[in-house]
PDB file of C-alpha atoms in Angstrom:
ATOM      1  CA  UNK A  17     257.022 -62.129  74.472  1.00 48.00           C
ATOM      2  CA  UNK A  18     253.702 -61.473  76.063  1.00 53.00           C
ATOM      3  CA  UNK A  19     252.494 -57.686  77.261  1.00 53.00           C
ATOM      4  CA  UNK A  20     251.750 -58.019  81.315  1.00 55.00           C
ATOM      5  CA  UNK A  21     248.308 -57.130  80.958  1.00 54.00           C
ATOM      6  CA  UNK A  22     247.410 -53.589  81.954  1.00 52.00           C
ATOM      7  CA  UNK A  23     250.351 -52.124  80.943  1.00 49.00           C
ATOM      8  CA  UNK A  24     249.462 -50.090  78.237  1.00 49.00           C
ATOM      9  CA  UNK A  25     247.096 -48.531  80.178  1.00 49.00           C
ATOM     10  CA  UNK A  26     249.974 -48.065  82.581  1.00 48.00           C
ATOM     11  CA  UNK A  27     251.758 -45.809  79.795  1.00 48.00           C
ATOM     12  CA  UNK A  28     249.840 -43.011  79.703  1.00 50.00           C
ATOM     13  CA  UNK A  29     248.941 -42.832  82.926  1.00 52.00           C
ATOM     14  CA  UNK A  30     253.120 -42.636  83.613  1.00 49.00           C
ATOM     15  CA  UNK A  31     253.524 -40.024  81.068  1.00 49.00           C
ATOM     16  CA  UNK A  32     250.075 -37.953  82.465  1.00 60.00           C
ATOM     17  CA  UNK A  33     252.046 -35.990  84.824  1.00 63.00           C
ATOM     18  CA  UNK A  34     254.509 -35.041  82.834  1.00 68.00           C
ATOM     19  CA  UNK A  35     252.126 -33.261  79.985  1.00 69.00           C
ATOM     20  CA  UNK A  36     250.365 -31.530  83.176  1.00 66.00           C
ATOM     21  CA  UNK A  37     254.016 -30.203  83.998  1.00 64.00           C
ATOM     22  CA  UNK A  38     254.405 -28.704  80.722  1.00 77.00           C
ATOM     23  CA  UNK A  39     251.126 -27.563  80.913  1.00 78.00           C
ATOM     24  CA  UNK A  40     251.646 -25.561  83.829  1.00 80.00           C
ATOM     25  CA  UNK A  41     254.859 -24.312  82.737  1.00 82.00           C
ATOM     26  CA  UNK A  42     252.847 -22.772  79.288  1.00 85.00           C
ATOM     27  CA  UNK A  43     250.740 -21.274  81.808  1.00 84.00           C
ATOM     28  CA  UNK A  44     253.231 -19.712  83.783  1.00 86.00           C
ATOM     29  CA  UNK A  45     255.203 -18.653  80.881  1.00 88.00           C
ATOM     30  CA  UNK A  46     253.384 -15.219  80.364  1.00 88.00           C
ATOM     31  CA  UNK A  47     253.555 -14.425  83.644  1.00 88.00           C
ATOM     32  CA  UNK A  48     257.466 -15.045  84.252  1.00 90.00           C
ATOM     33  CA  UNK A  49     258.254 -13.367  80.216  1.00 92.00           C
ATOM     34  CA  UNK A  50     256.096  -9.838  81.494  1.00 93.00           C
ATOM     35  CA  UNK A  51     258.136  -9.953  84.936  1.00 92.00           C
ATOM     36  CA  UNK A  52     261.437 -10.520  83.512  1.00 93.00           C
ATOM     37  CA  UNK A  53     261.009  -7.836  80.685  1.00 93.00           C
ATOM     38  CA  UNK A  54     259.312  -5.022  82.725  1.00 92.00           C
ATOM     39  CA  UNK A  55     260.734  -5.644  86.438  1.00 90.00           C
ATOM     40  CA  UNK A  56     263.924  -7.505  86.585  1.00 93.00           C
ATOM     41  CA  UNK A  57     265.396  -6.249  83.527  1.00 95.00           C
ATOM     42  CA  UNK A  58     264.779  -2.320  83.875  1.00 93.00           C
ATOM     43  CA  UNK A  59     266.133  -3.077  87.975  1.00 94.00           C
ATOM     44  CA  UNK A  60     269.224  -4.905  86.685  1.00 95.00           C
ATOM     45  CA  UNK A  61     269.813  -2.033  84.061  1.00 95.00           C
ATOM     46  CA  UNK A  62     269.232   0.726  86.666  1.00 95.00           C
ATOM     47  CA  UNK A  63     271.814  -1.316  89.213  1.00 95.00           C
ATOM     48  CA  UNK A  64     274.268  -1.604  86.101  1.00 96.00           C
ATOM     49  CA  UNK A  65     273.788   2.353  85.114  1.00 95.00           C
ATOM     50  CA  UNK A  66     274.282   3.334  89.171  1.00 94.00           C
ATOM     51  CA  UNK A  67     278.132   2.453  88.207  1.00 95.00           C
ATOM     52  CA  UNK A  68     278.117   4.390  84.964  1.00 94.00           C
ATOM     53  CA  UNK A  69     280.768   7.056  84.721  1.00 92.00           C
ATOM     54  CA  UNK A  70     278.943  10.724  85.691  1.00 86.00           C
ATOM     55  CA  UNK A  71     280.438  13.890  84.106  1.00 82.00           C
ATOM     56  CA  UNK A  72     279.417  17.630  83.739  1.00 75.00           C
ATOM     57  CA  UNK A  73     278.087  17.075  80.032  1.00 75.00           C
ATOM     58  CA  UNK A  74     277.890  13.286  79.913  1.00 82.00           C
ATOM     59  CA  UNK A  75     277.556  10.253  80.928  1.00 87.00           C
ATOM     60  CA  UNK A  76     279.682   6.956  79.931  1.00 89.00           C
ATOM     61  CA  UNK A  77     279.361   3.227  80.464  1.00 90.00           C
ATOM     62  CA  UNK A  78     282.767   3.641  82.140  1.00 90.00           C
ATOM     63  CA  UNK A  79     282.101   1.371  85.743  1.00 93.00           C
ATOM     64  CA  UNK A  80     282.732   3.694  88.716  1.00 94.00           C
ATOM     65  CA  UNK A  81     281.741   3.588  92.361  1.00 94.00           C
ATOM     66  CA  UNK A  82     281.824   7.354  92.124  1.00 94.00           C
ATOM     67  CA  UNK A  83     277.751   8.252  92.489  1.00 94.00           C
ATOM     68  CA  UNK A  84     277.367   5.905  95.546  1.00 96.00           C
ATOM     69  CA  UNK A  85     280.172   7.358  97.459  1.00 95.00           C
ATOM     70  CA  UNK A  86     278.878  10.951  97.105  1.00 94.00           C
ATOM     71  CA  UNK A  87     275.029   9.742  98.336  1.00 95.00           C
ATOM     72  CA  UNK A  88     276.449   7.937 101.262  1.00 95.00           C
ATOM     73  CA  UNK A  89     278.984  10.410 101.784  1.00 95.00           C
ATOM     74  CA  UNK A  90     276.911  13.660 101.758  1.00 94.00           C
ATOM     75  CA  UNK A  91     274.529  14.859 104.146  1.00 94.00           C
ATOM     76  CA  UNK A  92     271.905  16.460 101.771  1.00 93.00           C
ATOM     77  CA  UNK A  93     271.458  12.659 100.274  1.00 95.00           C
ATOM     78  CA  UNK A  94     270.754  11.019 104.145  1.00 96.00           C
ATOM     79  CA  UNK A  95     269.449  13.721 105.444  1.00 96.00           C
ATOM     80  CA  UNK A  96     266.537  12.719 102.215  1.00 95.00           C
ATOM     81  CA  UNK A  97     266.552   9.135 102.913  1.00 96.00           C
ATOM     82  CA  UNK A  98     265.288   9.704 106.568  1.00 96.00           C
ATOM     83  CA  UNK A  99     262.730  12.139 105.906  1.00 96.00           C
ATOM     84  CA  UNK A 100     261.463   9.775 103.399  1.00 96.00           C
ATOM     85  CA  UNK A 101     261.640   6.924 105.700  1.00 96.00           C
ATOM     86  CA  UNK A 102     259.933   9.692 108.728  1.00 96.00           C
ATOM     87  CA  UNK A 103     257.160  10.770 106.417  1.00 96.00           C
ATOM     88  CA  UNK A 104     256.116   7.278 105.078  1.00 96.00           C
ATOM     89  CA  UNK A 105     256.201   5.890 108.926  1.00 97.00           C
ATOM     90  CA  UNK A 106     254.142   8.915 109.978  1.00 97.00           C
ATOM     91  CA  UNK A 107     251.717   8.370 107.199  1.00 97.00           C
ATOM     92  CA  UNK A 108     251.448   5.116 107.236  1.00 97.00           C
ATOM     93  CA  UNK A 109     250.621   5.235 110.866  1.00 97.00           C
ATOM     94  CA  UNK A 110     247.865   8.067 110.396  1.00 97.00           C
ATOM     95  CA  UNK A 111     246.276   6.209 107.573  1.00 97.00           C
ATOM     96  CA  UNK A 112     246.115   3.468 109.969  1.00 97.00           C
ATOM     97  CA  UNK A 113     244.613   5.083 112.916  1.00 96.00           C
ATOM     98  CA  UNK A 114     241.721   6.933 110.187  1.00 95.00           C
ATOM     99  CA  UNK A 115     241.219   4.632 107.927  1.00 94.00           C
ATOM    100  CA  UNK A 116     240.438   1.270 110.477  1.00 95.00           C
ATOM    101  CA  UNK A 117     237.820   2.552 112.351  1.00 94.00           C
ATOM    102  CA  UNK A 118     236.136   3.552 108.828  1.00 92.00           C
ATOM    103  CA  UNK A 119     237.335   0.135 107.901  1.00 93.00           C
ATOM    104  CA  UNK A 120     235.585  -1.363 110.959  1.00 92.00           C
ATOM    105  CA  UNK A 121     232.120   0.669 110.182  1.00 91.00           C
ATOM    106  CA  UNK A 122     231.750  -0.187 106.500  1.00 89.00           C
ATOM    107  CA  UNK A 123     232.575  -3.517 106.898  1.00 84.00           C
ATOM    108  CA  UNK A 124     231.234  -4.997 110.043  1.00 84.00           C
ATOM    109  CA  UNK A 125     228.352  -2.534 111.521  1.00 82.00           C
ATOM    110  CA  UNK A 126     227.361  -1.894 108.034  1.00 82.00           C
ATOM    111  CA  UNK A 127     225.652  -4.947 106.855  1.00 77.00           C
ATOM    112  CA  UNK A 128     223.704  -3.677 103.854  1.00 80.00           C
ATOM    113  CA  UNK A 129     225.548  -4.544 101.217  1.00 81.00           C
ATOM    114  CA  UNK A 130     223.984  -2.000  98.997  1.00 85.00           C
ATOM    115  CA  UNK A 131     224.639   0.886 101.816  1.00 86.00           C
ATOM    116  CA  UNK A 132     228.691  -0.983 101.579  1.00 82.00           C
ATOM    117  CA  UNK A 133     228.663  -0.375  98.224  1.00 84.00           C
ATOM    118  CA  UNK A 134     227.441   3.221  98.534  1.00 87.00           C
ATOM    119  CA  UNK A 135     229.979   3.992 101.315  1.00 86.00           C
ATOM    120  CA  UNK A 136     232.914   2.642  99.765  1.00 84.00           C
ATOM    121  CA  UNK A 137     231.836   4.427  96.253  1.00 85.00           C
ATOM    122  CA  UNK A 138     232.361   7.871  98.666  1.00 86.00           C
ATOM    123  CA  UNK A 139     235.570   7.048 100.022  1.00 84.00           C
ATOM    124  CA  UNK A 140     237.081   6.753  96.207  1.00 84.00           C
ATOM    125  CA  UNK A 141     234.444   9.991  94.843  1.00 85.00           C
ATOM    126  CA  UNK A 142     238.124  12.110  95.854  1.00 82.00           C
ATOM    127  CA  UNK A 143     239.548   9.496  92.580  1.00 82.00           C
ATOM    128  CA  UNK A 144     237.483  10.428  90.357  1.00 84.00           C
ATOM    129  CA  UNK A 145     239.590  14.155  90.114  1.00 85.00           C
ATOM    130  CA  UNK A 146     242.914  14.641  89.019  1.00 85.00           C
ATOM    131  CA  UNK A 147     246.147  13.697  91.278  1.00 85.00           C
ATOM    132  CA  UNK A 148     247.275  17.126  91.411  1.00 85.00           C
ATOM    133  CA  UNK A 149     243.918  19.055  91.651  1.00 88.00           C
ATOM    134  CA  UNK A 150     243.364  16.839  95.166  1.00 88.00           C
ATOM    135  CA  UNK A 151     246.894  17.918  96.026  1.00 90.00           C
ATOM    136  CA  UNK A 152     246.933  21.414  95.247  1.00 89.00           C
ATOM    137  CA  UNK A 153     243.216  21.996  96.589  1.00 89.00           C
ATOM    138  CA  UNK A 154     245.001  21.727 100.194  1.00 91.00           C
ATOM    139  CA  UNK A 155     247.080  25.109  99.746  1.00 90.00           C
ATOM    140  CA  UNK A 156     243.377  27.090 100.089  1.00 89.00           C
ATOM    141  CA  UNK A 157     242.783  25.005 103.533  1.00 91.00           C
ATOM    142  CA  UNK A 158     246.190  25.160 105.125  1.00 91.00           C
ATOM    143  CA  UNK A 159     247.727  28.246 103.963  1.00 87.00           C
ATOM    144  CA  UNK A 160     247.941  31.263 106.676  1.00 86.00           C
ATOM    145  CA  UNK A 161     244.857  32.818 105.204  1.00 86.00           C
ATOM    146  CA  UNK A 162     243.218  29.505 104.768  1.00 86.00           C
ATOM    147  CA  UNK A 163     240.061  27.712 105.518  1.00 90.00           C
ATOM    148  CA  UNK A 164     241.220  26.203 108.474  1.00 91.00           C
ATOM    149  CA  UNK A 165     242.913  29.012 110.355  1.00 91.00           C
ATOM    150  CA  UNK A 166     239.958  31.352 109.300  1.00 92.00           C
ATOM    151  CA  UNK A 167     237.506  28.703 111.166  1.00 92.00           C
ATOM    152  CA  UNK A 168     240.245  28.424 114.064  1.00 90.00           C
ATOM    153  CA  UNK A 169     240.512  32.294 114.457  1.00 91.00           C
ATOM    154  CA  UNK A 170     236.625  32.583 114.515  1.00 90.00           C
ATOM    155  CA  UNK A 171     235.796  29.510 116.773  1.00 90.00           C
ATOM    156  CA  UNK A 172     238.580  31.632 119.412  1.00 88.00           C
ATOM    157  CA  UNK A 173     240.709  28.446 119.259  1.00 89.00           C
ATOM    158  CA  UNK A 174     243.255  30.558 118.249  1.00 87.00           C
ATOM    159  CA  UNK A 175     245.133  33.712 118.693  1.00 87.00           C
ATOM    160  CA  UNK A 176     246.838  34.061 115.068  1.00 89.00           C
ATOM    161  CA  UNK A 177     246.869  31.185 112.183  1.00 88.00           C
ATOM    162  CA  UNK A 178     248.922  28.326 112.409  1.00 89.00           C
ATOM    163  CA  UNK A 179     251.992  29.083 109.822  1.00 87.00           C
ATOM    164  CA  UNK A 180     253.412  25.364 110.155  1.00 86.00           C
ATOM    165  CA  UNK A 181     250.261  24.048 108.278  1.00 88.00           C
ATOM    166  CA  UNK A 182     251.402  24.241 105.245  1.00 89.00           C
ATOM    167  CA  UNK A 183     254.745  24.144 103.473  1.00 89.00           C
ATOM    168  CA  UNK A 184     255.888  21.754 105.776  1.00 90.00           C
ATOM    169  CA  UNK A 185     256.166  18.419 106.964  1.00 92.00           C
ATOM    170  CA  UNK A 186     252.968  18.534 108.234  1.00 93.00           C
ATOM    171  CA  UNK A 187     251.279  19.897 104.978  1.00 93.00           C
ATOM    172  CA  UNK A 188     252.858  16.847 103.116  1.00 95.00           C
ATOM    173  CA  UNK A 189     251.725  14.308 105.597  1.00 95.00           C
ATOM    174  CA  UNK A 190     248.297  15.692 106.190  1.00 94.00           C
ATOM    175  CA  UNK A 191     248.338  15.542 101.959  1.00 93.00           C
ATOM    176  CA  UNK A 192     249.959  12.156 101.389  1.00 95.00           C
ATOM    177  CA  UNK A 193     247.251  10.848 104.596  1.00 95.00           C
ATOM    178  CA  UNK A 194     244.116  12.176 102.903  1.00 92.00           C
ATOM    179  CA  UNK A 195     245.254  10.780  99.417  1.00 92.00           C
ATOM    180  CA  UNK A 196     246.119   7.366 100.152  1.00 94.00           C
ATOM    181  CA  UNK A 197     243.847   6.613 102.972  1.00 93.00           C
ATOM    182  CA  UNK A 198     241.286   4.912 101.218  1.00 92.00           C
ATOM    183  CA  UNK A 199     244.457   2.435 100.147  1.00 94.00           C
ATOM    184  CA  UNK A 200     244.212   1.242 103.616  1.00 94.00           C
ATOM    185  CA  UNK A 201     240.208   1.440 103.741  1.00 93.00           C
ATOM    186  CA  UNK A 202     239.699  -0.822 101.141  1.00 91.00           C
ATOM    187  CA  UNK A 203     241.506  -4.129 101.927  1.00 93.00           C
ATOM    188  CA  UNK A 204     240.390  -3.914 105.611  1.00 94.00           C
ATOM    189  CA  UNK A 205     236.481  -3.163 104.854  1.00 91.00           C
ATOM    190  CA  UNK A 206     237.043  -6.052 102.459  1.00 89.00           C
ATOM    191  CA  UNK A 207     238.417  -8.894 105.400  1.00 91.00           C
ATOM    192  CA  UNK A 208     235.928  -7.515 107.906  1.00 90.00           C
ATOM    193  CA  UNK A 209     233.048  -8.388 105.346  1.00 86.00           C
ATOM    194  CA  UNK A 210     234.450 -11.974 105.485  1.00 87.00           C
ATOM    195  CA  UNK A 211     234.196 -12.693 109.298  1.00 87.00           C
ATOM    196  CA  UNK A 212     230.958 -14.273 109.819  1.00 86.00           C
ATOM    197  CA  UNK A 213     228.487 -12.808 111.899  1.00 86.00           C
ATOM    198  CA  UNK A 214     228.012 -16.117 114.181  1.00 89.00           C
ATOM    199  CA  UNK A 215     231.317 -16.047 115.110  1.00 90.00           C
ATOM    200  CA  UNK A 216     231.306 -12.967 116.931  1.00 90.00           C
ATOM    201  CA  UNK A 217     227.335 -13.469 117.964  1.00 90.00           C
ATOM    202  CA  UNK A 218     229.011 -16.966 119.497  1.00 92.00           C
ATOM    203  CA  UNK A 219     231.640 -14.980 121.823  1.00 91.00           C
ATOM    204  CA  UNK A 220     228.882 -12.452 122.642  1.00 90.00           C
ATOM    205  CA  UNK A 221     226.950 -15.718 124.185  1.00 89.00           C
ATOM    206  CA  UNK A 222     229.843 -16.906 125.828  1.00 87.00           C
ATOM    207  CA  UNK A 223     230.225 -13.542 128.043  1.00 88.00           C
ATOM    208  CA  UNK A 224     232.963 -11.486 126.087  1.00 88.00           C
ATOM    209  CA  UNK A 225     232.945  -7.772 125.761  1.00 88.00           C
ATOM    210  CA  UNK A 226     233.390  -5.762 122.883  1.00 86.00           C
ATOM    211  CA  UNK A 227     237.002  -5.362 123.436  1.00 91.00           C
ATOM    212  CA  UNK A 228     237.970  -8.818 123.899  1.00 92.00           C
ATOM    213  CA  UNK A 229     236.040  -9.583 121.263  1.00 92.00           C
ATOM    214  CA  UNK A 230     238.434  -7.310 118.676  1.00 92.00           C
ATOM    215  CA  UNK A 231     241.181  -8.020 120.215  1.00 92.00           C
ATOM    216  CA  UNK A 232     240.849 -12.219 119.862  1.00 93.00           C
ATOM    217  CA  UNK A 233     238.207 -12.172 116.810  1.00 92.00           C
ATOM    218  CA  UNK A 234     238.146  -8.898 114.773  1.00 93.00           C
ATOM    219  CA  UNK A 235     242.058  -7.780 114.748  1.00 93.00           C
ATOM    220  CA  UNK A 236     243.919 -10.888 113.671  1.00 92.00           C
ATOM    221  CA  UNK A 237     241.154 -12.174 111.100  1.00 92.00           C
ATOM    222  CA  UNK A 238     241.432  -8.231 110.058  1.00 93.00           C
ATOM    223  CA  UNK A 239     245.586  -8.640 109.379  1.00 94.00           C
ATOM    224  CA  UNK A 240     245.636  -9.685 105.912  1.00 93.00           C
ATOM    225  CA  UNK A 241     243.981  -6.544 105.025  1.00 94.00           C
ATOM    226  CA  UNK A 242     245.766  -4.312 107.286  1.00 95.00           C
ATOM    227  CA  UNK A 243     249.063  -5.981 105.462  1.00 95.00           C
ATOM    228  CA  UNK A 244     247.958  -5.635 102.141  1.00 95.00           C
ATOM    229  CA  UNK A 245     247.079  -1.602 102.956  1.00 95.00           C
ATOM    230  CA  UNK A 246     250.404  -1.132 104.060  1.00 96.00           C
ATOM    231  CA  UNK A 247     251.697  -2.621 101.225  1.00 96.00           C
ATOM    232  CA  UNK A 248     249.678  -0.520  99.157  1.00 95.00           C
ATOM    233  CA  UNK A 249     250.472   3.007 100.979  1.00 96.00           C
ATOM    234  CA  UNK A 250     253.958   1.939 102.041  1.00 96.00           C
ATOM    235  CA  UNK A 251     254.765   1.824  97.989  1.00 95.00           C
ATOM    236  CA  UNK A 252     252.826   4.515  96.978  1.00 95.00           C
ATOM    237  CA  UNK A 253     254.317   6.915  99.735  1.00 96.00           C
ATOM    238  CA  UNK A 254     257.924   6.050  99.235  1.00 95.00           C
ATOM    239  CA  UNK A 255     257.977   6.653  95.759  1.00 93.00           C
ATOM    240  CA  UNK A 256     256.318  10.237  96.658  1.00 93.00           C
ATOM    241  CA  UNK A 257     257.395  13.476  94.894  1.00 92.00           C
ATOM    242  CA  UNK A 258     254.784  15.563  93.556  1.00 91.00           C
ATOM    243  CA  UNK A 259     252.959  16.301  96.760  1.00 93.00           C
ATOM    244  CA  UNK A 260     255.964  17.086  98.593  1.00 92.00           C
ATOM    245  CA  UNK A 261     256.652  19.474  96.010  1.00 91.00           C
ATOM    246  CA  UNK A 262     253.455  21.600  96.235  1.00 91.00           C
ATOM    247  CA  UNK A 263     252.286  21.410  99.416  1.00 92.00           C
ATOM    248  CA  UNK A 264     255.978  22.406 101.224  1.00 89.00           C
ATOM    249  CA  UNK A 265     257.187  24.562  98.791  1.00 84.00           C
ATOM    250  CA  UNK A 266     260.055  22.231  97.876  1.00 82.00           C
ATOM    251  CA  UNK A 267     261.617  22.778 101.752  1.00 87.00           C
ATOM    252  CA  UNK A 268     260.696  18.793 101.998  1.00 91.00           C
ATOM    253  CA  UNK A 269     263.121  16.704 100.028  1.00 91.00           C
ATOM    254  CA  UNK A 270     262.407  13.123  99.697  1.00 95.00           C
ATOM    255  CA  UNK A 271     264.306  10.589  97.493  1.00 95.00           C
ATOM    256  CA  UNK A 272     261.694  10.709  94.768  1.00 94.00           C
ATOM    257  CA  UNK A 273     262.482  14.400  94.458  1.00 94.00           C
ATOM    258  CA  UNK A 274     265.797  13.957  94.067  1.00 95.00           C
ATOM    259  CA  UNK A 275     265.515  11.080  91.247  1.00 95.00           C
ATOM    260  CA  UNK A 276     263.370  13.866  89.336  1.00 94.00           C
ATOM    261  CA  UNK A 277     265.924  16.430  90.000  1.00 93.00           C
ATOM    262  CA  UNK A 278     268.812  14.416  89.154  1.00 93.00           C
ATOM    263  CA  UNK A 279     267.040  13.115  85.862  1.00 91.00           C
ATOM    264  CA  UNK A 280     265.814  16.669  84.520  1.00 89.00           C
ATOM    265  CA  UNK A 281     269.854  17.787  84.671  1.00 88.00           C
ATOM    266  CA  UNK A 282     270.569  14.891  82.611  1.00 88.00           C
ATOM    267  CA  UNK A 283     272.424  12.935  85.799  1.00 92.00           C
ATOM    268  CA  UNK A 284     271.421   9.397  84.832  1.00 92.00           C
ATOM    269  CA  UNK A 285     274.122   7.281  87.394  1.00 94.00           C
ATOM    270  CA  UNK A 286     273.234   9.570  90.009  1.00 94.00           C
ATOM    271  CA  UNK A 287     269.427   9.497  89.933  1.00 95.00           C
ATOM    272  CA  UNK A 288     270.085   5.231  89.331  1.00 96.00           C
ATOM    273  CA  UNK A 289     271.924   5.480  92.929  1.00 96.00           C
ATOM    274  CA  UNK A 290     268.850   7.057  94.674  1.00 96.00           C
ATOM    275  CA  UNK A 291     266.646   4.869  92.015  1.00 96.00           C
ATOM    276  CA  UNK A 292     267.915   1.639  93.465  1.00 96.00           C
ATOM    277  CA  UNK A 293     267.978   3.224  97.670  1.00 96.00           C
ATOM    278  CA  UNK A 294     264.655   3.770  96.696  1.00 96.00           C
ATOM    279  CA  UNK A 295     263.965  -0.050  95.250  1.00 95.00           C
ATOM    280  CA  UNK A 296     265.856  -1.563  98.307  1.00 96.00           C
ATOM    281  CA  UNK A 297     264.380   0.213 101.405  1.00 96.00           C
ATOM    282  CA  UNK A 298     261.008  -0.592  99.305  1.00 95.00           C
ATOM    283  CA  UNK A 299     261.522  -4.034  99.207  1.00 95.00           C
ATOM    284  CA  UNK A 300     263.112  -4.630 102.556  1.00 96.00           C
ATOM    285  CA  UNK A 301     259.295  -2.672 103.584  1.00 95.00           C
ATOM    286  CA  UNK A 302     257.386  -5.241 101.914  1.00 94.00           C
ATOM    287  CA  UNK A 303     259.435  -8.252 102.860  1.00 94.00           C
ATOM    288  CA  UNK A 304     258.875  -7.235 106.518  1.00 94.00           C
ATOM    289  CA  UNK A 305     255.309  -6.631 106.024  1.00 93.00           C
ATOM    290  CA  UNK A 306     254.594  -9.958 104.402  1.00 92.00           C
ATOM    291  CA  UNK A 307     256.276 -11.747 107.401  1.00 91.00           C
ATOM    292  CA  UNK A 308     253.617 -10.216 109.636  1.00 88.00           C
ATOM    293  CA  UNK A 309     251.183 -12.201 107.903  1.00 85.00           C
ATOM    294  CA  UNK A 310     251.079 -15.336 105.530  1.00 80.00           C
ATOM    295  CA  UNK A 311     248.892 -13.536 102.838  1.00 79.00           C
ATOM    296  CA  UNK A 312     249.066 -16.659 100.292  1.00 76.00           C
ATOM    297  CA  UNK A 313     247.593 -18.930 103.472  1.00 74.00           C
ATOM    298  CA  UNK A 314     244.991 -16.041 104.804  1.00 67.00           C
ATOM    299  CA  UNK A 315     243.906 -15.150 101.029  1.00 62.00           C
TER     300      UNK A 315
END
């Protein structure tokens, strides 16, 4: 019996895709071990400890519904869940409104890219200091004595400093805003650099203003970025407790203050309740964000 010519040749083509499968599946391998082992195990474990048994001295791997009915049955627990929710939104918004316009300078006025550089290099200079030197350097410019009322009281703005400027809400946010701004500078400055120049030179030709021109061109080319910010802040507020703690004298109480409450008096199923609040309303904030804006088509 004859071979149809061509047909070995036929073979290996046939069995090419199949090594490029396993090829890609090697590849990915790495990837999927190092997210298995470091994010959905330690969530699965901190869902599974959430039921564990809770008692004065101990805990036990007894399953009990006990920890999640005293968080959503107590008042301290929600009351903590919306001022976290309150203070990211504020934040989020004020990092936003500051750090766009810089955005919008560095990356599409500016169009040195050595004088880019240089700017951006300022905006992280506050990074190159410890977390909790740039927190605690606030207290000397919003206390009642601070730099800020002193300038206030002399410029005759004011009658008597400001008390609410620090421990308090506002303290935290003005904090958590300076901190994480350049979060949302970034990834903006960086999508503005990518809209070319004869794009917006063409709808200057064609008669449109400034404004039109930001609102049609500028804004939704600038998405991805604004996205990606909020993803960045969004995360890194939520999960918030240390500035919360010094700059409102612990009168603010967010959920990551209570997971490092819980944990330092040895409460393990309690702090996995607020642990897994915490991973839920963060995911449902990133799943919302990322259906603003098809990142893996824009990027």
């Amino acid at each position: 019996m004859t071979t149809p010519p061509g047909s070995e040749a036929a073979a290996p083509q046939a069995a090419s895709p199949r090594r490029s499968g396993n090829k890609t599946l090697w590849l990915l391998a790495p990837g999927v071990a190092w997210m298995v082992l470091f994010l959905l195990v330690p969530i699965l474990m901190m869902v599974y400890v959430s039921f564990w048994t809770q008692t004065t001295f101990k805990i036990e791997p007894i399953l009990t519904t006990k920890s999640w009915v005293t968080f959503f049955t107590s008042d301290t627990y929600l009351q903590a869940l919306w001022t976290t929710i309150r203070i990211w939104l504020t934040v989020l918004v004020a990092t936003l409104v500051i750090g766009y316009p810089t955005a919008l300078f560095v990356g599409l006025f500016v169009r040195n890219k050595a004088l880019q550089t240089t700017l951006l290099v300022l905006c992280v200079i506050p990074f190159w200091t410890s977390f909790l030197i740039r927190v605690l350097a606030w207290r000397p410019m919003l206390g009642k004595e601070g730099a800020i009322n002193l300038i206030l009281l002399k410029a005759g703005i004011i009658t008597q400093p400001i008390e609410a400027l620090l421990f308090s809400d506002l303290s935290v946010v003005i904090g958590m805003t300076q901190i994480y701004c350049v979060f949302m500078v970034g990834p903006i400055a960086f999508m503005l650099g990518r809209i070319d120049p004869n794009v917006i030179e063409a709808a200057r030709d064609l008669g449109a203003g400034f404004w039109r021109i930001f609102r049609t061109i500028i804004l939704p080319l600038s998405m991805p970025g604004v996205v990606v910010g909020s993803i960045f802040v969004s995360v890194m507020v939520l999960g918030e407790f240390a500035t919360s703690a010094a700059l409102s004298g612990r009168k603010v109480n967010l959920l990551g203050n209570i997971i490092v409450t819980q944990v330092g008096s040895l409460k393990w199923a309690f702090a996995a309740v607020v642990g897994v609040v915490l991973t839920i309303v963060m995911g449902a904030v990133v799943a919302a964000l990322l259906r603003v804006v098809d990142l893996r088509k824009e990027l």
